[in-house]
mmCIF file of C-alpha atoms in Angstrom:
data_model
loop_
_atom_site.group_PDB
_atom_site.id
_atom_site.type_symbol
_atom_site.label_atom_id
_atom_site.label_comp_id
_atom_site.label_asym_id
_atom_site.label_seq_id
_atom_site.Cartn_x
_atom_site.Cartn_y
_atom_site.Cartn_z
ATOM 1 C CA MET B 183 -54.305 -76.179 26.444
ATOM 2 C CA SER B 184 -51.986 -77.944 28.880
ATOM 3 C CA THR B 185 -48.424 -76.684 29.160
ATOM 4 C CA HIS B 186 -47.265 -79.968 30.676
ATOM 5 C CA THR B 187 -45.874 -82.922 28.772
ATOM 6 C CA GLU B 188 -48.314 -85.824 28.703
ATOM 7 C CA LEU B 189 -48.546 -89.305 27.257
ATOM 8 C CA GLU B 190 -51.952 -89.944 25.728
ATOM 9 C CA ILE B 191 -53.436 -93.436 25.509
ATOM 10 C CA LEU B 192 -55.032 -93.528 22.056
ATOM 11 C CA SER B 193 -55.857 -97.228 22.481
ATOM 12 C CA PRO B 194 -55.020 -99.619 25.336
ATOM 13 C CA GLY B 195 -55.114 -102.649 23.051
ATOM 14 C CA ALA B 196 -56.337 -105.894 24.618
ATOM 15 C CA TYR B 197 -55.573 -104.692 28.151
ATOM 16 C CA ALA B 198 -53.082 -102.233 29.598
ATOM 17 C CA SER B 199 -52.435 -101.061 33.136
ATOM 18 C CA ILE B 200 -49.862 -99.309 35.289
ATOM 19 C CA GLN B 201 -47.682 -101.796 37.166
ATOM 20 C CA ASP B 202 -44.425 -101.763 39.110
ATOM 21 C CA GLY B 203 -42.557 -104.076 41.466
ATOM 22 C CA GLY B 204 -45.729 -104.770 43.434
ATOM 23 C CA ARG B 205 -47.390 -104.041 46.737
ATOM 24 C CA ARG B 206 -45.330 -106.043 49.226
ATOM 25 C CA GLY B 207 -45.950 -106.616 52.914
ATOM 26 C CA PHE B 208 -49.768 -106.558 53.022
ATOM 27 C CA ARG B 209 -50.818 -110.103 52.125
ATOM 28 C CA ARG B 210 -51.495 -110.757 55.814
ATOM 29 C CA ILE B 211 -54.431 -108.321 55.578
ATOM 30 C CA GLY B 212 -55.676 -109.640 52.231
ATOM 31 C CA VAL B 213 -53.937 -107.261 49.792
ATOM 32 C CA PRO B 214 -52.275 -109.057 46.822
ATOM 33 C CA TRP B 215 -48.881 -108.116 45.481
ATOM 34 C CA ALA B 216 -50.213 -107.105 42.048
ATOM 35 C CA GLY B 217 -47.300 -105.644 40.038
ATOM 36 C CA ALA B 218 -45.745 -106.760 36.752
ATOM 37 C CA LEU B 219 -46.523 -110.297 35.612
ATOM 38 C CA ASP B 220 -43.019 -110.625 34.147
ATOM 39 C CA ARG B 221 -40.512 -108.934 36.437
ATOM 40 C CA ARG B 222 -37.610 -109.480 34.028
ATOM 41 C CA LEU B 223 -39.423 -107.556 31.285
ATOM 42 C CA MET B 224 -40.233 -104.778 33.752
ATOM 43 C CA ARG B 225 -36.622 -104.458 34.867
ATOM 44 C CA ILE B 226 -35.257 -104.421 31.309
ATOM 45 C CA ALA B 227 -37.792 -101.832 30.101
ATOM 46 C CA ASN B 228 -37.020 -99.500 32.985
ATOM 47 C CA ALA B 229 -33.273 -99.954 32.522
ATOM 48 C CA LEU B 230 -33.639 -99.066 28.825
ATOM 49 C CA ALA B 231 -35.371 -95.849 29.901
ATOM 50 C CA GLY B 232 -32.756 -95.090 32.549
ATOM 51 C CA ARG B 233 -35.219 -95.549 35.424
ATOM 52 C CA THR B 234 -35.058 -97.623 38.584
ATOM 53 C CA GLU B 235 -35.832 -101.259 37.829
ATOM 54 C CA ASP B 236 -39.160 -101.362 39.707
ATOM 55 C CA ALA B 237 -40.471 -97.934 38.603
ATOM 56 C CA PRO B 238 -44.102 -97.661 37.400
ATOM 57 C CA LEU B 239 -44.601 -98.520 33.732
ATOM 58 C CA ILE B 240 -47.289 -99.721 31.320
ATOM 59 C CA GLU B 241 -47.923 -103.454 31.017
ATOM 60 C CA CYS B 242 -49.870 -104.473 27.914
ATOM 61 C CA PHE B 243 -51.117 -107.639 26.236
ATOM 62 C CA ASP B 244 -51.314 -108.970 22.665
ATOM 63 C CA GLY B 245 -50.468 -105.746 20.845
ATOM 64 C CA GLY B 246 -52.716 -102.824 19.990
ATOM 65 C CA LEU B 247 -51.309 -100.332 22.501
ATOM 66 C CA HIS B 248 -51.241 -96.904 20.812
ATOM 67 C CA LEU B 249 -49.584 -93.905 22.498
ATOM 68 C CA ALA B 250 -48.964 -90.242 21.605
ATOM 69 C CA ALA B 251 -46.645 -87.569 23.008
ATOM 70 C CA ARG B 252 -48.503 -84.370 23.876
ATOM 71 C CA GLY B 253 -47.048 -80.999 24.821
ATOM 72 C CA GLY B 254 -43.432 -82.003 24.300
ATOM 73 C CA ALA B 255 -41.034 -84.862 23.730
ATOM 74 C CA VAL B 256 -41.488 -88.162 25.578
ATOM 75 C CA LYS B 257 -38.978 -90.986 25.879
ATOM 76 C CA VAL B 258 -40.389 -94.509 26.099
ATOM 77 C CA ALA B 259 -38.727 -97.928 26.099
ATOM 78 C CA VAL B 260 -40.281 -101.243 25.062
ATOM 79 C CA ALA B 261 -39.278 -104.675 26.344
ATOM 80 C CA GLY B 262 -40.923 -107.699 24.749
ATOM 81 C CA ASP B 263 -41.084 -109.391 21.348
ATOM 82 C CA ALA B 264 -43.056 -106.532 19.792
ATOM 83 C CA LEU B 265 -43.490 -105.080 16.309
ATOM 84 C CA LEU B 266 -43.273 -101.310 16.779
ATOM 85 C CA GLU B 267 -44.297 -98.427 14.534
ATOM 86 C CA VAL B 268 -43.728 -94.720 15.030
ATOM 87 C CA ASP B 269 -45.895 -92.169 13.211
ATOM 88 C CA GLY B 270 -43.590 -89.175 13.188
ATOM 89 C CA ILE B 271 -42.869 -85.907 11.479
ATOM 90 C CA ASP B 272 -40.943 -87.800 8.789
ATOM 91 C CA GLY B 273 -43.665 -90.370 8.171
ATOM 92 C CA ARG B 274 -44.161 -93.885 9.503
ATOM 93 C CA ARG B 275 -41.215 -96.050 10.437
ATOM 94 C CA ARG B 276 -40.835 -99.475 11.990
ATOM 95 C CA LEU B 277 -38.587 -100.097 14.958
ATOM 96 C CA ALA B 278 -37.175 -103.182 16.587
ATOM 97 C CA PRO B 279 -38.170 -103.675 20.229
ATOM 98 C CA TRP B 280 -35.814 -103.914 23.195
ATOM 99 C CA ARG B 281 -34.886 -100.236 22.900
ATOM 100 C CA SER B 282 -35.936 -96.755 23.898
ATOM 101 C CA VAL B 283 -37.195 -94.131 21.468
ATOM 102 C CA THR B 284 -37.766 -90.406 21.868
ATOM 103 C CA LEU B 285 -41.129 -89.236 20.545
ATOM 104 C CA ALA B 286 -41.368 -85.574 19.564
ATOM 105 C CA GLY B 287 -44.556 -83.781 20.524
ATOM 106 C CA GLY B 288 -47.398 -85.164 18.398
ATOM 107 C CA GLU B 289 -45.579 -88.348 17.407
ATOM 108 C CA GLN B 290 -47.256 -91.694 18.044
ATOM 109 C CA LEU B 291 -46.033 -95.168 18.973
ATOM 110 C CA ARG B 292 -47.948 -98.353 18.142
ATOM 111 C CA ILE B 293 -47.318 -101.885 19.303
ATOM 112 C CA ARG B 294 -48.699 -103.658 16.240
ATOM 113 C CA LYS B 295 -48.407 -107.205 17.540
ATOM 114 C CA LEU B 296 -46.396 -109.471 19.787
ATOM 115 C CA GLY B 297 -44.496 -112.492 18.562
ATOM 116 C CA GLY B 298 -43.229 -114.811 21.274
ATOM 117 C CA GLY B 299 -45.340 -114.337 24.379
ATOM 118 C CA ARG B 300 -48.240 -111.951 24.884
ATOM 119 C CA ILE B 301 -46.796 -109.397 27.335
ATOM 120 C CA ALA B 302 -44.833 -106.209 26.674
ATOM 121 C CA MET B 303 -43.649 -103.527 29.090
ATOM 122 C CA VAL B 304 -43.431 -99.846 28.166
ATOM 123 C CA ALA B 305 -41.334 -97.669 30.469
ATOM 124 C CA VAL B 306 -41.834 -93.893 30.298
ATOM 125 C CA ILE B 307 -39.461 -91.238 31.619
ATOM 126 C CA GLY B 308 -41.342 -89.015 34.057
ATOM 127 C CA LEU B 309 -44.182 -91.473 34.732
ATOM 128 C CA ASP B 310 -44.316 -90.947 38.498
ATOM 129 C CA LEU B 311 -47.638 -91.881 40.067
ATOM 130 C CA PRO B 312 -48.597 -91.690 43.747
ATOM 131 C CA ALA B 313 -48.016 -94.848 45.755
ATOM 132 C CA VAL B 314 -50.916 -96.587 47.457
ATOM 133 C CA MET B 315 -49.703 -98.834 50.264
ATOM 134 C CA GLY B 316 -46.178 -98.488 48.956
ATOM 135 C CA SER B 317 -46.851 -99.172 45.266
ATOM 136 C CA ALA B 318 -48.359 -97.605 42.147
ATOM 137 C CA ALA B 319 -49.353 -101.046 40.811
ATOM 138 C CA THR B 320 -52.925 -101.277 39.567
ATOM 139 C CA TYR B 321 -55.094 -103.790 41.410
ATOM 140 C CA ALA B 322 -58.388 -103.228 39.623
ATOM 141 C CA ARG B 323 -60.504 -105.574 41.763
ATOM 142 C CA ALA B 324 -60.012 -103.303 44.763
ATOM 143 C CA GLY B 325 -59.487 -100.044 42.883
ATOM 144 C CA LEU B 326 -55.925 -99.618 44.154
ATOM 145 C CA GLY B 327 -53.007 -97.849 42.494
ATOM 146 C CA GLY B 328 -52.430 -96.862 38.887
ATOM 147 C CA VAL B 329 -54.885 -94.273 37.581
ATOM 148 C CA ASP B 330 -57.974 -94.338 39.796
ATOM 149 C CA GLY B 331 -57.357 -98.037 40.407
ATOM 150 C CA ARG B 332 -58.420 -99.112 36.919
ATOM 151 C CA ALA B 333 -57.057 -100.261 33.599
ATOM 152 C CA LEU B 334 -55.923 -97.664 31.055
ATOM 153 C CA THR B 335 -58.566 -96.405 28.628
ATOM 154 C CA ALA B 336 -58.573 -94.567 25.305
ATOM 155 C CA GLY B 337 -58.310 -90.806 25.708
ATOM 156 C CA LEU B 338 -56.566 -90.964 29.083
ATOM 157 C CA ARG B 339 -53.613 -88.588 29.438
ATOM 158 C CA LEU B 340 -50.790 -89.430 31.823
ATOM 159 C CA ALA B 341 -49.080 -86.293 33.117
ATOM 160 C CA LEU B 342 -45.292 -86.620 33.193
ATOM 161 C CA ALA B 343 -42.971 -85.020 35.722
ATOM 162 C CA ASP B 344 -41.926 -81.469 34.844
ATOM 163 C CA ASN B 345 -38.258 -82.384 35.244
ATOM 164 C CA ALA B 346 -38.462 -85.430 32.947
ATOM 165 C CA ASP B 347 -35.620 -85.163 30.428
ATOM 166 C CA PRO B 348 -36.296 -87.165 27.231
ATOM 167 C CA TRP B 349 -33.098 -86.148 25.469
ATOM 168 C CA GLY B 350 -29.754 -87.883 25.288
ATOM 169 C CA SER B 351 -28.922 -91.146 23.569
ATOM 170 C CA ASP B 352 -31.577 -93.787 23.280
ATOM 171 C CA ARG B 353 -30.600 -97.211 24.548
ATOM 172 C CA VAL B 354 -30.781 -100.713 23.129
ATOM 173 C CA LEU B 355 -30.427 -104.274 24.389
ATOM 174 C CA PRO B 356 -28.176 -105.848 21.723
ATOM 175 C CA ARG B 357 -29.069 -109.477 22.480
ATOM 176 C CA PRO B 358 -32.653 -109.921 23.710
ATOM 177 C CA PRO B 359 -33.325 -112.726 26.207
ATOM 178 C CA GLU B 360 -33.961 -116.106 24.677
ATOM 179 C CA LEU B 361 -37.206 -117.892 25.451
ATOM 180 C CA THR B 362 -36.660 -120.625 28.032
ATOM 181 C CA PRO B 363 -37.627 -123.925 26.393
ATOM 182 C CA GLY B 364 -39.178 -126.928 28.035
ATOM 183 C CA PRO B 365 -41.816 -127.589 30.678
ATOM 184 C CA ILE B 366 -42.942 -125.212 33.416
ATOM 185 C CA ARG B 367 -41.160 -126.202 36.618
ATOM 186 C CA LEU B 368 -43.050 -126.733 39.865
ATOM 187 C CA VAL B 369 -42.423 -127.826 43.446
ATOM 188 C CA PRO B 370 -44.966 -130.319 44.894
ATOM 189 C CA GLY B 371 -47.119 -129.079 47.772
ATOM 190 C CA PRO B 372 -48.007 -127.628 50.126
ATOM 191 C CA GLN B 373 -51.103 -129.870 50.048
ATOM 192 C CA ASP B 374 -50.100 -132.636 47.659
ATOM 193 C CA ASP B 375 -51.164 -135.099 50.385
ATOM 194 C CA HIS B 376 -54.779 -134.080 49.681
ATOM 195 C CA PHE B 377 -54.589 -135.849 46.298
ATOM 196 C CA SER B 378 -54.470 -139.435 45.129
ATOM 197 C CA ALA B 379 -51.090 -141.026 44.399
ATOM 198 C CA ALA B 380 -51.827 -140.762 40.674
ATOM 199 C CA ALA B 381 -52.719 -137.061 40.681
ATOM 200 C CA LEU B 382 -49.202 -135.609 40.847
ATOM 201 C CA GLU B 383 -48.046 -138.107 38.232
ATOM 202 C CA ALA B 384 -50.894 -136.985 35.972
ATOM 203 C CA LEU B 385 -49.959 -133.335 36.514
ATOM 204 C CA VAL B 386 -46.368 -133.814 35.337
ATOM 205 C CA SER B 387 -46.961 -136.391 32.605
ATOM 206 C CA GLY B 388 -49.772 -134.890 30.530
ATOM 207 C CA ASP B 389 -50.395 -131.895 28.297
ATOM 208 C CA TYR B 390 -52.498 -128.999 29.546
ATOM 209 C CA ARG B 391 -54.148 -126.276 27.498
ATOM 210 C CA VAL B 392 -54.603 -122.642 28.536
ATOM 211 C CA THR B 393 -58.326 -121.827 28.495
ATOM 212 C CA THR B 394 -59.972 -118.494 27.761
ATOM 213 C CA GLU B 395 -60.493 -118.038 31.511
ATOM 214 C CA THR B 396 -57.130 -116.333 31.873
ATOM 215 C CA ASP B 397 -56.257 -112.919 33.284
ATOM 216 C CA ARG B 398 -53.904 -111.229 35.731
ATOM 217 C CA MET B 399 -55.512 -113.186 38.579
ATOM 218 C CA GLY B 400 -54.736 -116.635 37.229
ATOM 219 C CA ILE B 401 -54.779 -119.201 34.443
ATOM 220 C CA ARG B 402 -57.374 -121.973 34.324
ATOM 221 C CA LEU B 403 -56.004 -125.068 32.574
ATOM 222 C CA GLU B 404 -57.678 -127.939 30.796
ATOM 223 C CA GLY B 405 -56.234 -131.438 30.715
ATOM 224 C CA ALA B 406 -55.922 -134.566 32.816
ATOM 225 C CA GLY B 407 -58.207 -134.438 35.853
ATOM 226 C CA LEU B 408 -56.492 -134.439 39.262
ATOM 227 C CA GLU B 409 -58.251 -136.675 41.754
ATOM 228 C CA HIS B 410 -58.590 -135.534 45.344
ATOM 229 C CA ALA B 411 -57.865 -138.045 48.107
ATOM 230 C CA GLY B 412 -60.719 -136.665 50.180
ATOM 231 C CA ALA B 413 -62.779 -133.507 50.242
ATOM 232 C CA ALA B 414 -62.165 -131.045 47.395
ATOM 233 C CA GLU B 415 -62.086 -128.123 49.830
ATOM 234 C CA ILE B 416 -59.947 -127.239 52.837
ATOM 235 C CA VAL B 417 -60.029 -124.599 55.540
ATOM 236 C CA SER B 418 -58.864 -121.461 53.703
ATOM 237 C CA ASP B 419 -55.148 -120.832 54.020
ATOM 238 C CA ALA B 420 -52.483 -118.713 52.351
ATOM 239 C CA THR B 421 -51.815 -118.701 48.620
ATOM 240 C CA VAL B 422 -49.024 -117.078 46.616
ATOM 241 C CA PRO B 423 -48.517 -116.350 42.918
ATOM 242 C CA GLY B 424 -47.622 -119.727 41.427
ATOM 243 C CA SER B 425 -49.947 -121.754 43.661
ATOM 244 C CA ILE B 426 -51.764 -124.472 41.694
ATOM 245 C CA GLN B 427 -55.227 -124.834 43.173
ATOM 246 C CA VAL B 428 -57.465 -127.746 42.226
ATOM 247 C CA PRO B 429 -61.228 -127.252 42.706
ATOM 248 C CA GLY B 430 -63.798 -130.049 42.610
ATOM 249 C CA THR B 431 -63.645 -130.234 38.793
ATOM 250 C CA GLY B 432 -60.097 -131.609 39.033
ATOM 251 C CA GLN B 433 -58.834 -128.994 36.549
ATOM 252 C CA PRO B 434 -55.879 -126.942 37.870
ATOM 253 C CA ILE B 435 -55.804 -123.167 38.275
ATOM 254 C CA VAL B 436 -52.418 -121.402 38.479
ATOM 255 C CA LEU B 437 -52.554 -118.165 40.469
ATOM 256 C CA LEU B 438 -50.801 -115.013 39.231
ATOM 257 C CA ALA B 439 -49.991 -111.569 40.618
ATOM 258 C CA ASP B 440 -53.566 -110.332 41.205
ATOM 259 C CA ALA B 441 -54.786 -113.532 42.861
ATOM 260 C CA GLN B 442 -56.460 -113.653 46.252
ATOM 261 C CA THR B 443 -54.218 -114.094 49.287
ATOM 262 C CA ALA B 444 -56.059 -117.128 50.693
ATOM 263 C CA GLY B 445 -58.234 -119.891 49.289
ATOM 264 C CA GLY B 446 -60.150 -123.010 50.199
ATOM 265 C CA TYR B 447 -59.000 -125.322 47.403
ATOM 266 C CA PRO B 448 -56.029 -127.603 48.101
ATOM 267 C CA LYS B 449 -52.806 -126.683 46.345
ATOM 268 C CA ILE B 450 -51.130 -129.640 44.700
ATOM 269 C CA ALA B 451 -47.964 -127.754 43.712
ATOM 270 C CA THR B 452 -46.376 -124.331 43.241
ATOM 271 C CA VAL B 453 -44.804 -122.999 40.023
ATOM 272 C CA ILE B 454 -41.304 -121.652 40.706
ATOM 273 C CA GLY B 455 -40.902 -117.880 40.516
ATOM 274 C CA ALA B 456 -38.401 -118.055 37.631
ATOM 275 C CA ASP B 457 -41.086 -119.606 35.378
ATOM 276 C CA LEU B 458 -44.069 -117.428 36.315
ATOM 277 C CA GLY B 459 -43.345 -114.814 33.640
ATOM 278 C CA ARG B 460 -43.302 -117.275 30.760
ATOM 279 C CA LEU B 461 -46.390 -119.032 32.150
ATOM 280 C CA ALA B 462 -48.271 -115.708 32.282
ATOM 281 C CA ALA B 463 -47.238 -115.021 28.681
ATOM 282 C CA LEU B 464 -49.035 -118.103 27.304
ATOM 283 C CA ARG B 465 -52.080 -117.368 25.139
ATOM 284 C CA PRO B 466 -55.430 -119.152 25.375
ATOM 285 C CA GLY B 467 -55.240 -122.349 23.331
ATOM 286 C CA GLN B 468 -51.520 -122.886 23.876
ATOM 287 C CA SER B 469 -50.337 -126.139 25.416
ATOM 288 C CA LEU B 470 -47.827 -126.654 28.197
ATOM 289 C CA ARG B 471 -46.311 -129.385 30.298
ATOM 290 C CA PHE B 472 -45.076 -129.395 33.881
ATOM 291 C CA ILE B 473 -42.010 -130.960 35.459
ATOM 292 C CA SER B 474 -41.344 -131.438 39.166
ATOM 293 C CA VAL B 475 -38.222 -130.040 40.855
ATOM 294 C CA SER B 476 -37.133 -129.852 44.474
ATOM 295 C CA ALA B 477 -37.317 -126.636 46.491
ATOM 296 C CA ALA B 478 -33.497 -126.519 46.501
ATOM 297 C CA GLU B 479 -33.420 -126.840 42.706
ATOM 298 C CA GLY B 480 -36.039 -124.094 42.433
ATOM 299 C CA ALA B 481 -33.813 -121.815 44.508
ATOM 300 C CA ARG B 482 -30.803 -122.624 42.304
ATOM 301 C CA ILE B 483 -32.823 -121.821 39.173
ATOM 302 C CA ALA B 484 -33.905 -118.514 40.738
ATOM 303 C CA ARG B 485 -30.276 -117.531 41.405
ATOM 304 C CA ALA B 486 -29.289 -118.417 37.847
ATOM 305 C CA ALA B 487 -32.232 -116.451 36.422
ATOM 306 C CA GLU B 488 -31.274 -113.418 38.498
ATOM 307 C CA ALA B 489 -27.692 -113.609 37.228
ATOM 308 C CA GLN B 490 -28.974 -113.768 33.636
ATOM 309 C CA THR B 491 -31.226 -110.753 34.175
ATOM 310 C CA ARG B 492 -28.360 -108.724 35.642
ATOM 311 C CA ALA B 493 -26.153 -109.659 32.689
ATOM 312 C CA LEU B 494 -28.845 -108.541 30.236
ATOM 313 C CA ILE B 495 -29.240 -105.186 31.974
ATOM 314 C CA ALA B 496 -25.465 -104.706 32.091
ATOM 315 C CA ALA B 497 -25.337 -105.255 28.307
ATOM 316 C CA ILE B 498 -27.643 -102.306 27.538
ATOM 317 C CA ARG B 499 -25.772 -99.633 25.577
ATOM 318 C CA PRO B 500 -26.440 -96.235 24.005
ATOM 319 C CA LEU B 501 -27.937 -96.215 20.524
ATOM 320 C CA PRO B 502 -26.660 -93.419 18.257
ATOM 321 C CA ALA B 503 -29.205 -90.941 16.953
ATOM 322 C CA ASP B 504 -29.091 -92.487 13.466
ATOM 323 C CA GLY B 505 -29.995 -95.873 14.883
ATOM 324 C CA ILE B 506 -26.717 -97.550 13.877
ATOM 325 C CA ASP B 507 -24.939 -99.353 16.677
ATOM 326 C CA LEU B 508 -21.372 -98.282 15.914
ATOM 327 C CA VAL B 509 -19.916 -100.223 18.826
ATOM 328 C CA ALA B 510 -21.287 -103.483 17.409
ATOM 329 C CA LEU B 511 -20.244 -102.489 13.889
ATOM 330 C CA TYR B 512 -16.654 -101.714 14.827
ATOM 331 C CA THR B 513 -16.203 -104.801 16.977
ATOM 332 C CA THR B 514 -17.569 -107.280 14.443
ATOM 333 C CA ASN B 515 -15.238 -108.963 11.927
ATOM 334 C CA LEU B 516 -17.278 -108.250 8.809
ATOM 335 C CA VAL B 517 -14.898 -109.731 6.211
ATOM 336 C CA GLY B 518 -11.885 -112.012 6.218
ATOM 337 C CA GLY B 519 -10.255 -110.455 3.178
ATOM 338 C CA VAL B 520 -10.786 -107.960 0.355
ATOM 339 C CA ALA B 521 -12.157 -109.036 -3.033
ATOM 340 C CA ASN B 522 -10.717 -107.487 -6.197
ATOM 341 C CA ALA B 523 -12.807 -106.479 -9.201
ATOM 342 C CA LEU B 524 -12.454 -109.933 -10.742
ATOM 343 C CA GLY B 525 -13.954 -111.600 -7.698
ATOM 344 C CA ALA B 526 -10.772 -113.146 -6.342
ATOM 345 C CA GLU B 527 -9.922 -112.538 -2.730
ATOM 346 C CA TYR B 528 -6.831 -110.384 -2.263
ATOM 347 C CA ARG B 529 -4.536 -110.950 0.665
ATOM 348 C CA PRO B 530 -1.380 -108.861 1.035
ATOM 349 C CA GLU B 531 1.906 -110.718 0.784
ATOM 350 C CA VAL B 532 4.153 -110.731 3.792
ATOM 351 C CA SER B 533 7.835 -110.311 2.999
ATOM 352 C CA ALA B 534 10.301 -112.510 4.719
#
């Protein structure tokens, strides 16, 4: 029997993998960034667990992730609109997300389902995996990073660092981030001149539906066809997450973190980085619209999104052991006056 503390994967749900801030600096030799699909969720989850913002964690989809602490206590933190359940020594209890929780040895955590979006991040104190080319992010197509370069599977046990300390106050994000409404923002190009004059207008004026051909590599959309001005293929050149490729079918494909580093389909536009997380969180069958912005406006939106993320992380506070946020309780004006037994509001008289 192991004497080390471990986190057991009882079920990975729809799909779960180890991700972090990504494998940067190797695209020139064909190695994708990989890493978390929603960097804001990653940063919040790690901050809730008291870890560095780009530390390795578990990224999961659509609920169903089921974990158990083995050999000792384990502290985890969940970011995402998730319904959580803990099977503990005192029975089953439900928890709100956007918080950390300490699991005693033998206790289990379930992500029952996700509400808004389909991605959740689970940070774990002591989850320190070896870096491959500077990152622990799983890139399954090449077998890089994570655990043997593959997705998490039932029965897998993740060994935690011997010095991992799960005790101390759990943490909570009092006001979770609000979903950004409206269309997905994109910048035209770099090959919008390979399309007819009507193609870009069609891209930003119609509804598109997320198809079932969706994974960490990209999202294939279904909607108005985008007409090429000439050949539907080009000499392969660089792509980035957010690139919107258009093959001969005229149906756009938006590339995500695990996408190839170069491609031979012209790219009509590029989704701005600030919107990639909410795009990746769309489920098959959901509809979306695009809107065009300038590169300068995309940069301004990125700065504003970064400021919002920093403000959210700064708002994280300790959660008392009983789960009651006393700071919020004491700083909230609960009543404007006191009611007497007859139901009339009593206000003390002030003498002149």
